[in-house]
PDB file of C-alpha atoms and ligand atoms in Angstrom:
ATOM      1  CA  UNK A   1     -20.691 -28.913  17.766  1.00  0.00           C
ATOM      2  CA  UNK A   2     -23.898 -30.725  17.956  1.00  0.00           C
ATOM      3  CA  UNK A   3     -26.174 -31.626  15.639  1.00  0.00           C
ATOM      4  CA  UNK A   4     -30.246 -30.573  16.934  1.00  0.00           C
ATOM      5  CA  UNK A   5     -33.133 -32.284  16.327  1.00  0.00           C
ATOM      6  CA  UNK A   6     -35.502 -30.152  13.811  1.00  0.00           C
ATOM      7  CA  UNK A   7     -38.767 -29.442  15.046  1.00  0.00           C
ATOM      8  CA  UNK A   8     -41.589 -29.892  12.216  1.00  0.00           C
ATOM      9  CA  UNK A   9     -45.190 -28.281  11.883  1.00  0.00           C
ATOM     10  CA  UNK A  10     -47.753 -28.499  14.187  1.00  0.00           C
ATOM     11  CA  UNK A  11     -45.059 -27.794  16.974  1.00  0.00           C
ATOM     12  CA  UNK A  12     -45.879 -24.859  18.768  1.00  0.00           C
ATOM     13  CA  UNK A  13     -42.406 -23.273  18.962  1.00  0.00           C
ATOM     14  CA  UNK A  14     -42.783 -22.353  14.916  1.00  0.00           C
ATOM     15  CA  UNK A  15     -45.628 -20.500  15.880  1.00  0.00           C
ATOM     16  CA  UNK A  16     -43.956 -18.076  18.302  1.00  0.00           C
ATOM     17  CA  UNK A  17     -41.973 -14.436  18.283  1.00  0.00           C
ATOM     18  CA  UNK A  18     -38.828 -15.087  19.354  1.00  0.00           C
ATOM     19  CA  UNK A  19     -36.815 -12.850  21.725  1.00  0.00           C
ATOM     20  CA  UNK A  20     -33.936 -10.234  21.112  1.00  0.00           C
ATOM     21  CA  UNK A  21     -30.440 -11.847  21.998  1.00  0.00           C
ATOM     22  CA  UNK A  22     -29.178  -9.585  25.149  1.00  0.00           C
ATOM     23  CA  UNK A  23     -26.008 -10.646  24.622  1.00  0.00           C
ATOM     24  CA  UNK A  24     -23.320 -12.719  22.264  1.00  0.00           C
ATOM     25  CA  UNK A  25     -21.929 -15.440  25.094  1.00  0.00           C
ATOM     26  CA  UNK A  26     -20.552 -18.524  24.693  1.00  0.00           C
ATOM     27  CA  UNK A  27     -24.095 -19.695  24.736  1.00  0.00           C
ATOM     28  CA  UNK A  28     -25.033 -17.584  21.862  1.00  0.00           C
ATOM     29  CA  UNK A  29     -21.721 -18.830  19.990  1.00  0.00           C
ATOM     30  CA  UNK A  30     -21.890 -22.554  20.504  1.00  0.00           C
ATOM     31  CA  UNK A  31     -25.706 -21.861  19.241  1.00  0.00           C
ATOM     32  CA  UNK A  32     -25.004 -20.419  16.139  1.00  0.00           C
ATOM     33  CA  UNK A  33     -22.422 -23.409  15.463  1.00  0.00           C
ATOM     34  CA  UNK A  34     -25.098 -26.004  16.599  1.00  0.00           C
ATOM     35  CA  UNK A  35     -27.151 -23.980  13.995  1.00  0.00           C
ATOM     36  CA  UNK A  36     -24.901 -24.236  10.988  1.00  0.00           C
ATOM     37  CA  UNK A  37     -23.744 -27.949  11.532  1.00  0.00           C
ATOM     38  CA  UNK A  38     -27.881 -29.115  11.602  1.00  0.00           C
ATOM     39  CA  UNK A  39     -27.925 -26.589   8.499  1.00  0.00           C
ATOM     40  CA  UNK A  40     -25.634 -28.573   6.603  1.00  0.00           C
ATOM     41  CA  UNK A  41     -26.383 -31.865   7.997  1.00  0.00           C
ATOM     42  CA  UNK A  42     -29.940 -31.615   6.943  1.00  0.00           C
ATOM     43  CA  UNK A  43     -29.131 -30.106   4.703  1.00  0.00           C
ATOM     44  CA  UNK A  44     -30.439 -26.614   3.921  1.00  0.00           C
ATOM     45  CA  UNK A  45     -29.595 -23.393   2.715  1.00  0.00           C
ATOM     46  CA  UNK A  46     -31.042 -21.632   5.569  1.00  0.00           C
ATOM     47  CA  UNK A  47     -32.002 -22.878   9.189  1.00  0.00           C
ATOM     48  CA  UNK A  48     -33.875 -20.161  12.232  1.00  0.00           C
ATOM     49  CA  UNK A  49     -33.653 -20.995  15.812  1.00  0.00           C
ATOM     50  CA  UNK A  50     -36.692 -21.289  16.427  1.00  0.00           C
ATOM     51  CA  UNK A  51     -36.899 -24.422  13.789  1.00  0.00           C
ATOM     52  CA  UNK A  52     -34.355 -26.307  17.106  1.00  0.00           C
ATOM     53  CA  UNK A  53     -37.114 -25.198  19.403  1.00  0.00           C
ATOM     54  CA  UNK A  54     -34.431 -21.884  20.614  1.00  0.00           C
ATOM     55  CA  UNK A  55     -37.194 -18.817  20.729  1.00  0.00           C
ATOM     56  CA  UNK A  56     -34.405 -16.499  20.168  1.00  0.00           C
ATOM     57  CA  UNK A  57     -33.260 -14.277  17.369  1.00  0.00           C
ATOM     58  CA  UNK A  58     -30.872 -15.796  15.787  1.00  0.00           C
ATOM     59  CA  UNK A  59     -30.570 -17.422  11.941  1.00  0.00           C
ATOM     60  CA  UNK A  60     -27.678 -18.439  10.134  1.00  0.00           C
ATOM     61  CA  UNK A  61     -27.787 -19.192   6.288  1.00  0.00           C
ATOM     62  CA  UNK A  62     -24.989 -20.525   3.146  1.00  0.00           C
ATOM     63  CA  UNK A  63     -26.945 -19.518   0.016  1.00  0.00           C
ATOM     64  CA  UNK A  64     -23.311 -20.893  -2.054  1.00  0.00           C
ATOM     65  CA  UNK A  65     -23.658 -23.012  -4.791  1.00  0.00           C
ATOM     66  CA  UNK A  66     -22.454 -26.066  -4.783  1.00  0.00           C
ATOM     67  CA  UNK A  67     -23.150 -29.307  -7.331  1.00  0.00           C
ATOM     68  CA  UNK A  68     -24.524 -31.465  -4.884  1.00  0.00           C
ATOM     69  CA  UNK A  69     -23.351 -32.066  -0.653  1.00  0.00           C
ATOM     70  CA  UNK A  70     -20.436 -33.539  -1.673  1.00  0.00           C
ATOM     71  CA  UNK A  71     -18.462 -30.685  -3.630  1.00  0.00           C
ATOM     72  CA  UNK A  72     -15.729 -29.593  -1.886  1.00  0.00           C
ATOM     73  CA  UNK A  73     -14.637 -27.195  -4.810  1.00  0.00           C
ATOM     74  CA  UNK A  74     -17.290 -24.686  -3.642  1.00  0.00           C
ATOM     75  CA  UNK A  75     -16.055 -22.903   0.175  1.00  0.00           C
ATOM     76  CA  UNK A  76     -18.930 -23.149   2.416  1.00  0.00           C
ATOM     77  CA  UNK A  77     -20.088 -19.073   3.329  1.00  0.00           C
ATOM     78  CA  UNK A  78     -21.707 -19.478   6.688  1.00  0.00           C
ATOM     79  CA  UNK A  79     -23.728 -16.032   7.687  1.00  0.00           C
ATOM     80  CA  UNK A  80     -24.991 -15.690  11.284  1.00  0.00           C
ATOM     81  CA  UNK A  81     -27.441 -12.874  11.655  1.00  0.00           C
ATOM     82  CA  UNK A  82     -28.193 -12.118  15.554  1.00  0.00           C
ATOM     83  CA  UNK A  83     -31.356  -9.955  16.013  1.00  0.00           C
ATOM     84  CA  UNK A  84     -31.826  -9.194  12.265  1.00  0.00           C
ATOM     85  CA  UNK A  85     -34.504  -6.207  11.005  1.00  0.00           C
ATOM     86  CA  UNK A  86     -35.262  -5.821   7.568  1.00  0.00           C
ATOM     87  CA  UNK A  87     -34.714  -2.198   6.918  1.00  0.00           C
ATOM     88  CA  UNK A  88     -35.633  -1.748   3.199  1.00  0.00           C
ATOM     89  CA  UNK A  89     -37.632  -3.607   0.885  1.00  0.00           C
ATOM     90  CA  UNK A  90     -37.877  -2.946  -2.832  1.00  0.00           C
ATOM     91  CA  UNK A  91     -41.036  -2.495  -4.619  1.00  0.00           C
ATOM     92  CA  UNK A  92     -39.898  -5.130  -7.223  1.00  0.00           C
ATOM     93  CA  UNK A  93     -40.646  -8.566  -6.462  1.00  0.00           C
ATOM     94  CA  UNK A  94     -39.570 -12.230  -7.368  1.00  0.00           C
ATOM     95  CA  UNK A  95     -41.012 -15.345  -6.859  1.00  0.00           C
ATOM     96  CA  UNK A  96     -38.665 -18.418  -6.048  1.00  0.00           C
ATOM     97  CA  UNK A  97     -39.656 -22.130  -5.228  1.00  0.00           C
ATOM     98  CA  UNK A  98     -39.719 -22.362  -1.815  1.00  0.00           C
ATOM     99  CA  UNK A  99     -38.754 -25.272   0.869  1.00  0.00           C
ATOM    100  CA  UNK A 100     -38.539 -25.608   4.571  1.00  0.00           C
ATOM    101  CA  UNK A 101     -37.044 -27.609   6.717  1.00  0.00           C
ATOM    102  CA  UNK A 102     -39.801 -27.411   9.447  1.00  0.00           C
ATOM    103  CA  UNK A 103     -42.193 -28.538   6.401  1.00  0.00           C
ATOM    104  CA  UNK A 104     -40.404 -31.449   4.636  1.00  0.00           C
ATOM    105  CA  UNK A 105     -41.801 -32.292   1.100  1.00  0.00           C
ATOM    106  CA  UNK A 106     -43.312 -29.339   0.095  1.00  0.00           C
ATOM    107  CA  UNK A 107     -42.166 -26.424  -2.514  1.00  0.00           C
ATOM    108  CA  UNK A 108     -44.180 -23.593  -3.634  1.00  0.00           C
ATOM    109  CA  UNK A 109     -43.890 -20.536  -5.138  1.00  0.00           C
ATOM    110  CA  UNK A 110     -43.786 -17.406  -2.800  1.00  0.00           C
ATOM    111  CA  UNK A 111     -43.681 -14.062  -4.288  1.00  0.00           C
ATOM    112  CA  UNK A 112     -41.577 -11.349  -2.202  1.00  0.00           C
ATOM    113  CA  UNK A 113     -39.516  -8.244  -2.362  1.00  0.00           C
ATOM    114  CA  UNK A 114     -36.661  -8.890  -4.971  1.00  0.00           C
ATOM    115  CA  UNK A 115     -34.171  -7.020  -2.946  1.00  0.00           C
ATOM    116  CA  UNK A 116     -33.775  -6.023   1.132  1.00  0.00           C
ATOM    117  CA  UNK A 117     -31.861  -4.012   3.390  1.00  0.00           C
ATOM    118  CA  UNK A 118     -30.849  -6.118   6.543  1.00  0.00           C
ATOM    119  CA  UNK A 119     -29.210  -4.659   9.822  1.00  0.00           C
ATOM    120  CA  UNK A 120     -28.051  -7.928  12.075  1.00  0.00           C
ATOM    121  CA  UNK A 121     -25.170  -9.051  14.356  1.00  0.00           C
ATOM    122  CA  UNK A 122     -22.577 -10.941  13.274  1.00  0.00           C
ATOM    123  CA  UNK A 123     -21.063 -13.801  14.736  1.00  0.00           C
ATOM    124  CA  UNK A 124     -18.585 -11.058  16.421  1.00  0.00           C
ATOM    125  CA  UNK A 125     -20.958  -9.184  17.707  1.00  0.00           C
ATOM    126  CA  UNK A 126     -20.430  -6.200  14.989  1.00  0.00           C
ATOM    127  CA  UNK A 127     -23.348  -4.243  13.812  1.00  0.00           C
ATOM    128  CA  UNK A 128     -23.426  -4.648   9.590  1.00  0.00           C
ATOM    129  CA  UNK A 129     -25.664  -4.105   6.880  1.00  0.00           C
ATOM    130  CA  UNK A 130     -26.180  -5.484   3.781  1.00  0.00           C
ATOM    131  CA  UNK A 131     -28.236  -5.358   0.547  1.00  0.00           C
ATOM    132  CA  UNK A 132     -29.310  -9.011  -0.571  1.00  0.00           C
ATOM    133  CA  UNK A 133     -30.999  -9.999  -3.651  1.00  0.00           C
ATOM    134  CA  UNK A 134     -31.954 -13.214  -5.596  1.00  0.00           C
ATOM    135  CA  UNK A 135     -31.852 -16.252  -3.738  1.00  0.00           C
ATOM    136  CA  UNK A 136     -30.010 -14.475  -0.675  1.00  0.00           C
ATOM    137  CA  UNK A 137     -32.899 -11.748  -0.840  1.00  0.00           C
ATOM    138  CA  UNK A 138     -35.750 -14.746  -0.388  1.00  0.00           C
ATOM    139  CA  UNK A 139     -33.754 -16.819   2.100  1.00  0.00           C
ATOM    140  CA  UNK A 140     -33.496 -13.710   4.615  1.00  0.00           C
ATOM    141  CA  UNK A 141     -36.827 -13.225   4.135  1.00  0.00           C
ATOM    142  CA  UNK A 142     -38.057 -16.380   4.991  1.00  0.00           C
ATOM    143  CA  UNK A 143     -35.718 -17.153   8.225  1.00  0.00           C
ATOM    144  CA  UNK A 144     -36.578 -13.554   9.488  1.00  0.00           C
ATOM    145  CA  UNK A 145     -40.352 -14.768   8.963  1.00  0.00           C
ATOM    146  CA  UNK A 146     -39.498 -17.819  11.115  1.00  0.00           C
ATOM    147  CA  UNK A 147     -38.346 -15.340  14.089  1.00  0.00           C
ATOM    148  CA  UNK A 148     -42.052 -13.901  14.067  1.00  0.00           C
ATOM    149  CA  UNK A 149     -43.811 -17.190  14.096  1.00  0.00           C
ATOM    150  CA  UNK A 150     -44.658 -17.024  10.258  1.00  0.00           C
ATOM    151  CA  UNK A 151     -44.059 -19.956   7.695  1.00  0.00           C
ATOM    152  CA  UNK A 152     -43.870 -19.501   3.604  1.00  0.00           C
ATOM    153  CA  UNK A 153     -47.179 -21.640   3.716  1.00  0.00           C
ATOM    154  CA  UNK A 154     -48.826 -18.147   5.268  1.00  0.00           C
ATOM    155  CA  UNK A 155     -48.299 -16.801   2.195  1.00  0.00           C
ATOM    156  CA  UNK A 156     -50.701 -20.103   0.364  1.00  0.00           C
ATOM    157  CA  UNK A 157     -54.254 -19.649  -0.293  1.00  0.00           C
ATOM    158  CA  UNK A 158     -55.961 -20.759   2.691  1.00  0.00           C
ATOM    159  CA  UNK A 159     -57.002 -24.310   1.255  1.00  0.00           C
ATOM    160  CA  UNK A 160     -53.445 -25.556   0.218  1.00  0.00           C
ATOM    161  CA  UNK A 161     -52.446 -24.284   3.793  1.00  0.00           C
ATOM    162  CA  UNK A 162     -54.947 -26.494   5.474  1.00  0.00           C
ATOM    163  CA  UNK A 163     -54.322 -29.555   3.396  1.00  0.00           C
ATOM    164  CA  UNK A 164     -50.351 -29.021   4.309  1.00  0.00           C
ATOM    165  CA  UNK A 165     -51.022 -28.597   8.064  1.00  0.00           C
ATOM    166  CA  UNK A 166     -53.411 -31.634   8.317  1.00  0.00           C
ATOM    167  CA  UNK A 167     -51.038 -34.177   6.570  1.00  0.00           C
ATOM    168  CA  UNK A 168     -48.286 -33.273   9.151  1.00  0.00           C
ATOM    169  CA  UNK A 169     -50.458 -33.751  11.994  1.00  0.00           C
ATOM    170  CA  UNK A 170     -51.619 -37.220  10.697  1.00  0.00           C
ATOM    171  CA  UNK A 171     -47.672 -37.945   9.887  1.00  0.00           C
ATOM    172  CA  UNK A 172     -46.639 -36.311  13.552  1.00  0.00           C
ATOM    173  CA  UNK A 173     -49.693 -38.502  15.016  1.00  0.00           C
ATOM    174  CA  UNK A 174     -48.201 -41.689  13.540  1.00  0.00           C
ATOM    175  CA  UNK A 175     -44.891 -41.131  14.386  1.00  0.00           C
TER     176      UNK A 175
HETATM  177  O1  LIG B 201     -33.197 -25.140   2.752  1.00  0.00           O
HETATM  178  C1  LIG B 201     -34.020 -24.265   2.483  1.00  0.00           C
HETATM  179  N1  LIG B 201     -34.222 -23.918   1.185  1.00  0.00           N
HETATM  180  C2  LIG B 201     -34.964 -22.821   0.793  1.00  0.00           C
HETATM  181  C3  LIG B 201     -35.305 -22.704  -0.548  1.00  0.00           C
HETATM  182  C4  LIG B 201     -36.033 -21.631  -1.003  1.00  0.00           C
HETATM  183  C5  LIG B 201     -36.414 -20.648  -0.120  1.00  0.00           C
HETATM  184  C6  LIG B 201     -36.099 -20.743   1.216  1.00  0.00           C
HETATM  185  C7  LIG B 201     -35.375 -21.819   1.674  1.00  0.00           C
HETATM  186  S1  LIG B 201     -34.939 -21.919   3.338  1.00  0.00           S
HETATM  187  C8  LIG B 201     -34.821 -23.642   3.558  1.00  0.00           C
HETATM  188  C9  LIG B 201     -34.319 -23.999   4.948  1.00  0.00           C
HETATM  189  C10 LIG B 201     -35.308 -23.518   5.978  1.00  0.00           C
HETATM  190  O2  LIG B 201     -36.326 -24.060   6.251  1.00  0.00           O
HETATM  191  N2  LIG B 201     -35.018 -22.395   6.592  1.00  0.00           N
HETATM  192  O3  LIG B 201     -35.861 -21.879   7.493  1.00  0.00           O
HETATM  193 NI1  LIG B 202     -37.835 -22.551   6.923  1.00  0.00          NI
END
């Protein structure tokens, strides 16, 4: 397993719809590993493909709760969802501080459906479905978002957006 490098706004490839996965190789496997041990590393709850610079549809997510990176008494849940759809949304909605790993430093509130429907891949190639809510319900919702080229900070009034984008240019100009 390999640990990618994580791509951070202005790059283009966080702007982009990703492709369907044909099929689930050893390509697509050692992906989804890459995927989970840059998760953790980073860490994060959630991490898209398209935040390695892979413009495929693929996320993978562990939404467990542990103490802090460190406690062990908590198993780690990876998910791998391979060409997810959202297939219900409920009227109801939540909002939850949200972070990204694309965007480092910056948390805001993002209101969304409470609860979804989601139709994906697994790892093994097997067709589920499942009904997420609460922090599982937001986390889907964002790393599907990332598959269509869309960031939480789309959902910010336009000024806060701006202000976000042009300190990470200046920060990715000085780097
Ligand atoms: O690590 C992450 N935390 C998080 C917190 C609230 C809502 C969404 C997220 S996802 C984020 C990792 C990330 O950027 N995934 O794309
Ligand atoms: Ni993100």
């Amino acid at each position: 397993m390999t640990t990618r490098e994580i791509k951070f706004i202005p790059e283009q490839c966080l702007r982009e719809v990703c492709a369907p996965i044909e099929d689930i190789n050893d390509e697509t496997l050692k992906l989804a590993d890459d995927m989970l041990q840059t998760m953790y590393d980073a860490p994060g709850i959630g991490l898209a493909a398209s935040q390695i610079g892979v413009l495929k549809r693929m996320f993978v997510l562990d939404v467990a709760e542990r103490e802090s990176e460190e406690d062990e008494s908590v198993e780690r849940e990876p998910m791998v969802f391979i060409n997810p759809k959202i297939t219900w949304s409920s009227e109801e909605t939540s909002v939850y501080q949200e972070g990204c790993l694309s965007i480092p430093g910056v948390y805001e509130d993002v209101e969304r459906p409470s609860q979804v429907r989601v139709s994906f891949l697994g790892r093994d190639g097997k067709q589920q479905e499942i009904k997420a809510s609460g922090l599982l319900a937001t986390c889907v919702q964002h790393e599907l978002d990332h598959l269509d080229g869309i960031l939480f900070i789309d959902y910010l009034s336009r000024l806060k957006r701006e202000r976000i984008v042009k300190k990470m240019t200046k920060q990715a100009k000085q780097a």
